Amino acid sequence: MTTTLFLFRRWMAAVLLLVMAGSAAAQPANTREYVLGPGDVIRITVFQSPDLSLETRVSESGTITYPLLGQVQVGGITVVQAEKRIADGLRSGNYVKQPQVSIMVVQVRGNQASVLGQVNRPGKYPLELANTRLTDLIAMAGGVAPAGADVVVVTGTRNGKPFRKEVNLPSIFMEGRTDDDMVMENGDVVYVDRMPTIYIYGEVQRPGAIRLERDMTVMQALATGGGLTQRGTERGLRVHRRGPDGKVQVIQPSMEDKLRDGDVVYVRESLF
């Protein structure tokens, strides 16, 4: 179990590095769901109307100055919504009968997201590419640290409302859940908690801290620790667990009991 997990984390780290290199080299093609903001440089094209083509920067107030329409509010809406807003303005003003408006994000400025917790380089990072995704941002932060958990928490705002989502990073790569690799927006915070850990001491082959897998039992934990020594006995098993009141309880578990984060498993020496 531990070997498989280690190999996966090595593989995932390599994937994140490749993602980071690809993000730095070129702008992703799919920017349709990117939310425009102050400082963004956009190129607007209207099919068969070259005089309405324009490259401009979004102002601090979130507006652009567009031919025939004047001030157009594009900050805080997606690229698709901005295209529709300009097209509607051209149509309602009888400037173009059936306008086909296309917007490309040329450069992103002013947007930032934070990565905190168990990553190699926690801090704030600029979202300089439209369509910067969760894995891109974690790669910018140097990847998940060895003590980091697989599940990360993303908080921010979406459509003006508070947003919170837990994302299992391995599922993005191993189960193809690419929808969880969400597009980052200005002000987002990604928090990587420490991995859940238990501790095994006493008469086991490899005492020390081990990663607590989902629904891990006492038997599985002992196997991860290399099993009992010749002097160890299952009858001498004890689990030290801190309760909600902060007091440590001593439990005599069965081999099928599930362990919790922070549990200490102690294997006593056989007296016979």
PDB file of C-alpha atoms in Angstrom:
ATOM      1  CA  MET A   1       0.000   0.000   0.000  1.00  0.00           C
ATOM      2  CA  THR A   2       2.728   2.414   1.003  1.00  0.00           C
ATOM      3  CA  THR A   3       4.852   1.598  -2.061  1.00  0.00           C
ATOM      4  CA  THR A   4       1.921   2.147  -4.419  1.00  0.00           C
ATOM      5  CA  LEU A   5       1.082   5.465  -2.788  1.00  0.00           C
ATOM      6  CA  PHE A   6       4.708   6.583  -2.937  1.00  0.00           C
ATOM      7  CA  LEU A   7       4.938   5.759  -6.644  1.00  0.00           C
ATOM      8  CA  PHE A   8       1.679   7.586  -7.314  1.00  0.00           C
ATOM      9  CA  ARG A   9       2.840  10.719  -5.510  1.00  0.00           C
ATOM     10  CA  ARG A  10       6.107  10.626  -7.486  1.00  0.00           C
ATOM     11  CA  TRP A  11       4.115  10.268 -10.705  1.00  0.00           C
ATOM     12  CA  MET A  12       1.693  13.049  -9.748  1.00  0.00           C
ATOM     13  CA  ALA A  13       4.575  15.376  -8.934  1.00  0.00           C
ATOM     14  CA  ALA A  14       6.037  14.747 -12.384  1.00  0.00           C
ATOM     15  CA  VAL A  15       2.662  15.453 -13.992  1.00  0.00           C
ATOM     16  CA  LEU A  16       2.338  18.725 -12.080  1.00  0.00           C
ATOM     17  CA  LEU A  17       5.772  19.799 -13.243  1.00  0.00           C
ATOM     18  CA  LEU A  18       4.780  19.103 -16.841  1.00  0.00           C
ATOM     19  CA  VAL A  19       1.566  21.059 -16.323  1.00  0.00           C
ATOM     20  CA  MET A  20       3.542  23.997 -14.962  1.00  0.00           C
ATOM     21  CA  ALA A  21       5.950  23.935 -17.894  1.00  0.00           C
ATOM     22  CA  GLY A  22       3.102  23.802 -20.378  1.00  0.00           C
ATOM     23  CA  SER A  23       1.268  26.657 -18.697  1.00  0.00           C
ATOM     24  CA  ALA A  24       4.315  28.878 -18.792  1.00  0.00           C
ATOM     25  CA  ALA A  25       4.942  28.167 -22.447  1.00  0.00           C
ATOM     26  CA  ALA A  26       1.547  28.925 -23.948  1.00  0.00           C
ATOM     27  CA  GLN A  27      -1.914  30.238 -23.236  1.00  0.00           C
ATOM     28  CA  PRO A  28      -4.493  27.449 -22.959  1.00  0.00           C
ATOM     29  CA  ALA A  29      -6.929  27.416 -25.850  1.00  0.00           C
ATOM     30  CA  ASN A  30     -10.091  27.089 -23.772  1.00  0.00           C
ATOM     31  CA  THR A  31     -10.690  30.439 -22.059  1.00  0.00           C
ATOM     32  CA  ARG A  32     -14.455  30.522 -22.476  1.00  0.00           C
ATOM     33  CA  GLU A  33     -15.255  30.326 -18.754  1.00  0.00           C
ATOM     34  CA  TYR A  34     -12.585  32.800 -17.680  1.00  0.00           C
ATOM     35  CA  VAL A  35     -13.980  35.795 -15.765  1.00  0.00           C
ATOM     36  CA  LEU A  36     -12.574  39.070 -17.075  1.00  0.00           C
ATOM     37  CA  GLY A  37     -11.109  41.615 -14.674  1.00  0.00           C
ATOM     38  CA  PRO A  38      -9.175  44.895 -14.489  1.00  0.00           C
ATOM     39  CA  GLY A  39      -5.854  44.796 -16.315  1.00  0.00           C
ATOM     40  CA  ASP A  40      -6.817  42.011 -18.724  1.00  0.00           C
ATOM     41  CA  VAL A  41      -5.856  42.643 -22.347  1.00  0.00           C
ATOM     42  CA  ILE A  42      -8.451  41.326 -24.793  1.00  0.00           C
ATOM     43  CA  ARG A  43      -8.694  41.195 -28.579  1.00  0.00           C
ATOM     44  CA  ILE A  44     -12.220  41.660 -29.956  1.00  0.00           C
ATOM     45  CA  THR A  45     -13.061  40.534 -33.483  1.00  0.00           C
ATOM     46  CA  VAL A  46     -16.372  40.924 -35.317  1.00  0.00           C
ATOM     47  CA  PHE A  47     -16.810  38.645 -38.331  1.00  0.00           C
ATOM     48  CA  GLN A  48     -16.710  40.581 -41.636  1.00  0.00           C
ATOM     49  CA  SER A  49     -16.406  43.888 -39.749  1.00  0.00           C
ATOM     50  CA  PRO A  50     -12.658  44.580 -39.474  1.00  0.00           C
ATOM     51  CA  ASP A  51     -13.294  48.207 -38.491  1.00  0.00           C
ATOM     52  CA  LEU A  52     -14.815  46.896 -35.257  1.00  0.00           C
ATOM     53  CA  SER A  53     -11.784  44.765 -34.361  1.00  0.00           C
ATOM     54  CA  LEU A  54      -9.977  46.062 -31.305  1.00  0.00           C
ATOM     55  CA  GLU A  55      -7.279  45.133 -28.798  1.00  0.00           C
ATOM     56  CA  THR A  56      -7.758  46.892 -25.473  1.00  0.00           C
ATOM     57  CA  ARG A  57      -7.135  46.657 -21.747  1.00  0.00           C
ATOM     58  CA  VAL A  58      -9.929  46.367 -19.189  1.00  0.00           C
ATOM     59  CA  SER A  59      -9.926  49.450 -16.956  1.00  0.00           C
ATOM     60  CA  GLU A  60      -9.822  49.478 -13.149  1.00  0.00           C
ATOM     61  CA  SER A  61     -13.592  49.935 -13.172  1.00  0.00           C
ATOM     62  CA  GLY A  62     -13.991  46.844 -15.373  1.00  0.00           C
ATOM     63  CA  THR A  63     -14.962  48.703 -18.559  1.00  0.00           C
ATOM     64  CA  ILE A  64     -13.613  49.007 -22.087  1.00  0.00           C
ATOM     65  CA  THR A  65     -14.209  51.706 -24.682  1.00  0.00           C
ATOM     66  CA  TYR A  66     -15.621  50.107 -27.812  1.00  0.00           C
ATOM     67  CA  PRO A  67     -16.420  51.702 -31.209  1.00  0.00           C
ATOM     68  CA  LEU A  68     -20.054  52.791 -31.577  1.00  0.00           C
ATOM     69  CA  LEU A  69     -20.991  51.508 -28.121  1.00  0.00           C
ATOM     70  CA  GLY A  70     -18.768  53.633 -25.899  1.00  0.00           C
ATOM     71  CA  GLN A  71     -18.203  52.276 -22.384  1.00  0.00           C
ATOM     72  CA  VAL A  72     -18.977  48.556 -22.065  1.00  0.00           C
ATOM     73  CA  GLN A  73     -18.826  46.767 -18.715  1.00  0.00           C
ATOM     74  CA  VAL A  74     -16.960  43.470 -19.154  1.00  0.00           C
ATOM     75  CA  GLY A  75     -15.316  43.066 -15.739  1.00  0.00           C
ATOM     76  CA  GLY A  76     -16.859  40.353 -13.596  1.00  0.00           C
ATOM     77  CA  ILE A  77     -18.389  38.387 -16.474  1.00  0.00           C
ATOM     78  CA  THR A  78     -17.059  35.515 -18.565  1.00  0.00           C
ATOM     79  CA  VAL A  79     -15.607  35.776 -22.050  1.00  0.00           C
ATOM     80  CA  VAL A  80     -18.789  34.245 -23.490  1.00  0.00           C
ATOM     81  CA  GLN A  81     -20.974  36.748 -21.635  1.00  0.00           C
ATOM     82  CA  ALA A  82     -18.800  39.654 -22.804  1.00  0.00           C
ATOM     83  CA  GLU A  83     -19.118  38.483 -26.418  1.00  0.00           C
ATOM     84  CA  LYS A  84     -22.892  38.372 -26.059  1.00  0.00           C
ATOM     85  CA  ARG A  85     -23.007  41.818 -24.425  1.00  0.00           C
ATOM     86  CA  ILE A  86     -21.094  43.444 -27.282  1.00  0.00           C
ATOM     87  CA  ALA A  87     -23.097  41.544 -29.899  1.00  0.00           C
ATOM     88  CA  ASP A  88     -26.375  42.611 -28.283  1.00  0.00           C
ATOM     89  CA  GLY A  89     -25.204  46.241 -28.290  1.00  0.00           C
ATOM     90  CA  LEU A  90     -24.273  46.139 -31.964  1.00  0.00           C
ATOM     91  CA  ARG A  91     -27.559  44.467 -32.859  1.00  0.00           C
ATOM     92  CA  SER A  92     -29.848  46.708 -30.783  1.00  0.00           C
ATOM     93  CA  GLY A  93     -28.133  49.820 -32.157  1.00  0.00           C
ATOM     94  CA  ASN A  94     -28.661  48.556 -35.726  1.00  0.00           C
ATOM     95  CA  TYR A  95     -24.917  48.757 -36.368  1.00  0.00           C
ATOM     96  CA  VAL A  96     -24.574  45.096 -37.400  1.00  0.00           C
ATOM     97  CA  LYS A  97     -27.558  42.880 -38.223  1.00  0.00           C
ATOM     98  CA  GLN A  98     -26.159  39.530 -37.078  1.00  0.00           C
ATOM     99  CA  PRO A  99     -22.889  40.255 -35.281  1.00  0.00           C
ATOM    100  CA  GLN A 100     -20.552  37.344 -34.609  1.00  0.00           C
ATOM    101  CA  VAL A 101     -18.277  38.586 -31.852  1.00  0.00           C
ATOM    102  CA  SER A 102     -15.168  36.718 -30.736  1.00  0.00           C
ATOM    103  CA  ILE A 103     -12.987  37.679 -27.761  1.00  0.00           C
ATOM    104  CA  MET A 104      -9.513  36.313 -27.091  1.00  0.00           C
ATOM    105  CA  VAL A 105      -7.723  36.975 -23.812  1.00  0.00           C
ATOM    106  CA  VAL A 106      -4.261  38.172 -24.814  1.00  0.00           C
ATOM    107  CA  GLN A 107      -2.855  38.869 -21.361  1.00  0.00           C
ATOM    108  CA  VAL A 108      -4.085  38.536 -17.805  1.00  0.00           C
ATOM    109  CA  ARG A 109      -3.044  40.997 -15.127  1.00  0.00           C
ATOM    110  CA  GLY A 110      -4.068  41.809 -11.569  1.00  0.00           C
ATOM    111  CA  ASN A 111      -5.635  38.471 -10.638  1.00  0.00           C
ATOM    112  CA  GLN A 112      -4.088  36.449  -7.823  1.00  0.00           C
ATOM    113  CA  ALA A 113      -4.798  33.230  -5.957  1.00  0.00           C
ATOM    114  CA  SER A 114      -3.194  31.822  -2.825  1.00  0.00           C
ATOM    115  CA  VAL A 115      -1.878  28.345  -2.040  1.00  0.00           C
ATOM    116  CA  LEU A 116      -1.470  27.647   1.667  1.00  0.00           C
ATOM    117  CA  GLY A 117      -0.605  24.710   3.898  1.00  0.00           C
ATOM    118  CA  GLN A 118       1.426  21.673   2.927  1.00  0.00           C
ATOM    119  CA  VAL A 119       2.962  22.801  -0.372  1.00  0.00           C
ATOM    120  CA  ASN A 120       6.620  23.416  -1.126  1.00  0.00           C
ATOM    121  CA  ARG A 121       6.240  27.165  -1.798  1.00  0.00           C
ATOM    122  CA  PRO A 122       3.099  28.557  -0.132  1.00  0.00           C
ATOM    123  CA  GLY A 123       2.070  32.086  -1.041  1.00  0.00           C
ATOM    124  CA  LYS A 124       0.168  34.262  -3.524  1.00  0.00           C
ATOM    125  CA  TYR A 125       0.535  33.615  -7.241  1.00  0.00           C
ATOM    126  CA  PRO A 126      -0.568  35.763 -10.206  1.00  0.00           C
ATOM    127  CA  LEU A 127      -3.106  34.238 -12.557  1.00  0.00           C
ATOM    128  CA  GLU A 128      -1.280  35.435 -15.641  1.00  0.00           C
ATOM    129  CA  LEU A 129      -2.933  32.913 -17.940  1.00  0.00           C
ATOM    130  CA  ALA A 130      -6.642  32.764 -18.549  1.00  0.00           C
ATOM    131  CA  ASN A 131      -7.970  29.318 -17.715  1.00  0.00           C
ATOM    132  CA  THR A 132      -5.342  28.677 -15.023  1.00  0.00           C
ATOM    133  CA  ARG A 133      -6.556  25.534 -13.294  1.00  0.00           C
ATOM    134  CA  LEU A 134      -6.161  24.058  -9.828  1.00  0.00           C
ATOM    135  CA  THR A 135      -3.312  21.756 -10.836  1.00  0.00           C
ATOM    136  CA  ASP A 136      -1.558  24.667 -12.567  1.00  0.00           C
ATOM    137  CA  LEU A 137      -1.698  26.698  -9.359  1.00  0.00           C
ATOM    138  CA  ILE A 138      -0.425  23.832  -7.191  1.00  0.00           C
ATOM    139  CA  ALA A 139       2.411  23.320  -9.662  1.00  0.00           C
ATOM    140  CA  MET A 140       3.330  27.014  -9.343  1.00  0.00           C
ATOM    141  CA  ALA A 141       3.589  26.415  -5.586  1.00  0.00           C
ATOM    142  CA  GLY A 142       6.076  23.601  -6.152  1.00  0.00           C
ATOM    143  CA  GLY A 143       3.604  20.772  -5.743  1.00  0.00           C
ATOM    144  CA  VAL A 144       2.183  19.112  -2.650  1.00  0.00           C
ATOM    145  CA  ALA A 145       4.772  18.578   0.092  1.00  0.00           C
ATOM    146  CA  PRO A 146       5.479  15.023   1.308  1.00  0.00           C
ATOM    147  CA  ALA A 147       3.353  15.678   4.404  1.00  0.00           C
ATOM    148  CA  GLY A 148       0.442  17.028   2.349  1.00  0.00           C
ATOM    149  CA  ALA A 149      -2.960  15.394   2.060  1.00  0.00           C
ATOM    150  CA  ASP A 150      -4.503  14.238  -1.205  1.00  0.00           C
ATOM    151  CA  VAL A 151      -7.700  16.225  -0.583  1.00  0.00           C
ATOM    152  CA  VAL A 152      -7.400  20.012  -0.904  1.00  0.00           C
ATOM    153  CA  VAL A 153      -9.951  22.710  -0.098  1.00  0.00           C
ATOM    154  CA  VAL A 154     -10.681  25.540  -2.543  1.00  0.00           C
ATOM    155  CA  THR A 155     -12.505  28.637  -1.268  1.00  0.00           C
ATOM    156  CA  GLY A 156     -13.474  31.854  -3.025  1.00  0.00           C
ATOM    157  CA  THR A 157     -16.516  33.426  -4.641  1.00  0.00           C
ATOM    158  CA  ARG A 158     -18.550  32.326  -7.656  1.00  0.00           C
ATOM    159  CA  ASN A 159     -21.342  34.467  -9.073  1.00  0.00           C
ATOM    160  CA  GLY A 160     -21.033  36.767  -6.070  1.00  0.00           C
ATOM    161  CA  LYS A 161     -21.614  33.982  -3.531  1.00  0.00           C
ATOM    162  CA  PRO A 162     -19.164  32.243  -1.164  1.00  0.00           C
ATOM    163  CA  PHE A 163     -17.690  29.110  -2.713  1.00  0.00           C
ATOM    164  CA  ARG A 164     -16.075  26.072  -1.082  1.00  0.00           C
ATOM    165  CA  LYS A 165     -15.122  22.758  -2.631  1.00  0.00           C
ATOM    166  CA  GLU A 166     -13.049  19.774  -1.541  1.00  0.00           C
ATOM    167  CA  VAL A 167     -11.043  18.204  -4.357  1.00  0.00           C
ATOM    168  CA  ASN A 168      -9.325  14.819  -4.323  1.00  0.00           C
ATOM    169  CA  LEU A 169      -6.200  15.392  -6.413  1.00  0.00           C
ATOM    170  CA  PRO A 170      -5.500  11.723  -7.275  1.00  0.00           C
ATOM    171  CA  SER A 171      -9.024  11.379  -8.701  1.00  0.00           C
ATOM    172  CA  ILE A 172      -8.251  14.063 -11.302  1.00  0.00           C
ATOM    173  CA  PHE A 173      -5.456  11.953 -12.765  1.00  0.00           C
ATOM    174  CA  MET A 174      -6.425   8.379 -11.917  1.00  0.00           C
ATOM    175  CA  GLU A 175     -10.204   8.559 -12.380  1.00  0.00           C
ATOM    176  CA  GLY A 176     -10.359  11.198 -15.105  1.00  0.00           C
ATOM    177  CA  ARG A 177     -12.414  13.620 -12.995  1.00  0.00           C
ATOM    178  CA  THR A 178     -11.180  16.622 -14.954  1.00  0.00           C
ATOM    179  CA  ASP A 179     -14.181  18.717 -13.879  1.00  0.00           C
ATOM    180  CA  ASP A 180     -12.568  18.893 -10.436  1.00  0.00           C
ATOM    181  CA  ASP A 181      -9.542  20.587 -12.020  1.00  0.00           C
ATOM    182  CA  MET A 182     -11.426  23.871 -11.808  1.00  0.00           C
ATOM    183  CA  VAL A 183     -10.470  27.219 -13.278  1.00  0.00           C
ATOM    184  CA  MET A 184      -8.974  29.512 -10.631  1.00  0.00           C
ATOM    185  CA  GLU A 185     -10.419  32.990 -10.123  1.00  0.00           C
ATOM    186  CA  ASN A 186      -9.120  36.132  -8.477  1.00  0.00           C
ATOM    187  CA  GLY A 187      -9.020  35.792  -4.689  1.00  0.00           C
ATOM    188  CA  ASP A 188      -9.268  32.000  -4.598  1.00  0.00           C
ATOM    189  CA  VAL A 189      -7.486  30.232  -1.740  1.00  0.00           C
ATOM    190  CA  VAL A 190      -6.273  26.636  -2.036  1.00  0.00           C
ATOM    191  CA  TYR A 191      -5.493  24.967   1.297  1.00  0.00           C
ATOM    192  CA  VAL A 192      -3.542  21.714   1.487  1.00  0.00           C
ATOM    193  CA  ASP A 193      -3.903  20.145   4.917  1.00  0.00           C
ATOM    194  CA  ARG A 194      -1.380  17.728   6.372  1.00  0.00           C
ATOM    195  CA  MET A 195      -1.969  14.101   5.545  1.00  0.00           C
ATOM    196  CA  PRO A 196      -3.800  12.067   8.227  1.00  0.00           C
ATOM    197  CA  THR A 197      -1.211  10.147  10.213  1.00  0.00           C
ATOM    198  CA  ILE A 198      -1.066   7.355  12.781  1.00  0.00           C
ATOM    199  CA  TYR A 199       1.872   6.129  14.808  1.00  0.00           C
ATOM    200  CA  ILE A 200       2.956   2.547  15.511  1.00  0.00           C
ATOM    201  CA  TYR A 201       5.352   1.720  18.326  1.00  0.00           C
ATOM    202  CA  GLY A 202       6.528  -1.282  20.259  1.00  0.00           C
ATOM    203  CA  GLU A 203       7.104  -4.742  18.832  1.00  0.00           C
ATOM    204  CA  VAL A 204       6.674  -4.035  15.112  1.00  0.00           C
ATOM    205  CA  GLN A 205       9.240  -4.313  12.334  1.00  0.00           C
ATOM    206  CA  ARG A 206       9.067  -0.661  11.239  1.00  0.00           C
ATOM    207  CA  PRO A 207       7.841   1.570  14.062  1.00  0.00           C
ATOM    208  CA  GLY A 208       7.047   5.211  13.410  1.00  0.00           C
ATOM    209  CA  ALA A 209       4.540   7.430  11.627  1.00  0.00           C
ATOM    210  CA  ILE A 210       2.558   6.088   8.669  1.00  0.00           C
ATOM    211  CA  ARG A 211      -0.074   7.601   6.416  1.00  0.00           C
ATOM    212  CA  LEU A 212      -3.638   6.807   7.426  1.00  0.00           C
ATOM    213  CA  GLU A 213      -5.472   5.477   4.390  1.00  0.00           C
ATOM    214  CA  ARG A 214      -9.239   5.692   4.093  1.00  0.00           C
ATOM    215  CA  ASP A 215     -10.944   3.083   6.344  1.00  0.00           C
ATOM    216  CA  MET A 216      -7.571   1.653   7.397  1.00  0.00           C
ATOM    217  CA  THR A 217      -7.928  -1.117  10.000  1.00  0.00           C
ATOM    218  CA  VAL A 218      -5.567  -2.120  12.788  1.00  0.00           C
ATOM    219  CA  MET A 219      -4.540  -5.176  10.764  1.00  0.00           C
ATOM    220  CA  GLN A 220      -3.709  -3.065   7.705  1.00  0.00           C
ATOM    221  CA  ALA A 221      -1.717  -0.617   9.811  1.00  0.00           C
ATOM    222  CA  LEU A 222       0.347  -3.422  11.318  1.00  0.00           C
ATOM    223  CA  ALA A 223       0.986  -4.833   7.842  1.00  0.00           C
ATOM    224  CA  THR A 224       2.154  -1.398   6.682  1.00  0.00           C
ATOM    225  CA  GLY A 225       4.504  -1.362   9.654  1.00  0.00           C
ATOM    226  CA  GLY A 226       6.051  -4.636   8.506  1.00  0.00           C
ATOM    227  CA  GLY A 227       4.117  -6.848  10.908  1.00  0.00           C
ATOM    228  CA  LEU A 228       4.922  -7.927  14.452  1.00  0.00           C
ATOM    229  CA  THR A 229       8.375  -8.876  15.647  1.00  0.00           C
ATOM    230  CA  GLN A 230       8.955 -12.338  17.079  1.00  0.00           C
ATOM    231  CA  ARG A 231       8.376 -10.902  20.535  1.00  0.00           C
ATOM    232  CA  GLY A 232       5.182  -9.049  19.621  1.00  0.00           C
ATOM    233  CA  THR A 233       1.695 -10.314  20.381  1.00  0.00           C
ATOM    234  CA  GLU A 234      -1.733  -9.348  19.092  1.00  0.00           C
ATOM    235  CA  ARG A 235      -3.072  -9.799  22.612  1.00  0.00           C
ATOM    236  CA  GLY A 236      -0.929  -6.879  23.678  1.00  0.00           C
ATOM    237  CA  LEU A 237      -2.372  -4.368  21.214  1.00  0.00           C
ATOM    238  CA  ARG A 238      -3.442  -1.000  22.564  1.00  0.00           C
ATOM    239  CA  VAL A 239      -4.634   2.139  20.772  1.00  0.00           C
ATOM    240  CA  HIS A 240      -4.125   5.505  22.437  1.00  0.00           C
ATOM    241  CA  ARG A 241      -6.737   7.943  21.113  1.00  0.00           C
ATOM    242  CA  ARG A 242      -7.342  11.563  22.064  1.00  0.00           C
ATOM    243  CA  GLY A 243     -11.011  12.253  22.687  1.00  0.00           C
ATOM    244  CA  PRO A 244     -13.023  15.437  22.047  1.00  0.00           C
ATOM    245  CA  ASP A 245     -12.242  16.593  25.591  1.00  0.00           C
ATOM    246  CA  GLY A 246      -8.504  16.339  24.907  1.00  0.00           C
ATOM    247  CA  LYS A 247      -8.028  13.352  27.195  1.00  0.00           C
ATOM    248  CA  VAL A 248      -6.236  10.264  25.909  1.00  0.00           C
ATOM    249  CA  GLN A 249      -8.224   7.040  25.970  1.00  0.00           C
ATOM    250  CA  VAL A 250      -6.571   3.617  25.935  1.00  0.00           C
ATOM    251  CA  ILE A 251      -8.496   1.140  23.782  1.00  0.00           C
ATOM    252  CA  GLN A 252      -8.007  -2.608  23.354  1.00  0.00           C
ATOM    253  CA  PRO A 253      -8.963  -2.954  19.664  1.00  0.00           C
ATOM    254  CA  SER A 254      -9.839  -5.845  17.421  1.00  0.00           C
ATOM    255  CA  MET A 255      -7.840  -6.336  14.244  1.00  0.00           C
ATOM    256  CA  GLU A 256     -10.794  -5.108  12.159  1.00  0.00           C
ATOM    257  CA  ASP A 257     -11.318  -1.852  14.049  1.00  0.00           C
ATOM    258  CA  LYS A 258     -10.809   1.278  11.958  1.00  0.00           C
ATOM    259  CA  LEU A 259      -8.190   3.775  13.032  1.00  0.00           C
ATOM    260  CA  ARG A 260      -8.482   7.563  13.248  1.00  0.00           C
ATOM    261  CA  ASP A 261      -6.126  10.413  12.508  1.00  0.00           C
ATOM    262  CA  GLY A 262      -3.630  10.797  15.344  1.00  0.00           C
ATOM    263  CA  ASP A 263      -4.101   7.311  16.811  1.00  0.00           C
ATOM    264  CA  VAL A 264      -1.076   5.705  18.444  1.00  0.00           C
ATOM    265  CA  VAL A 265      -0.925   1.913  18.107  1.00  0.00           C
ATOM    266  CA  TYR A 266       1.279   0.184  20.664  1.00  0.00           C
ATOM    267  CA  VAL A 267       2.258  -3.495  20.412  1.00  0.00           C
ATOM    268  CA  ARG A 268       3.359  -5.047  23.662  1.00  0.00           C
ATOM    269  CA  GLU A 269       5.964  -7.745  24.098  1.00  0.00           C
ATOM    270  CA  SER A 270       4.681 -11.263  24.661  1.00  0.00           C
ATOM    271  CA  LEU A 271       5.342 -12.562  28.153  1.00  0.00           C
ATOM    272  CA  PHE A 272       5.402 -16.189  27.022  1.00  0.00           C
TER     273      PHE A 272
END
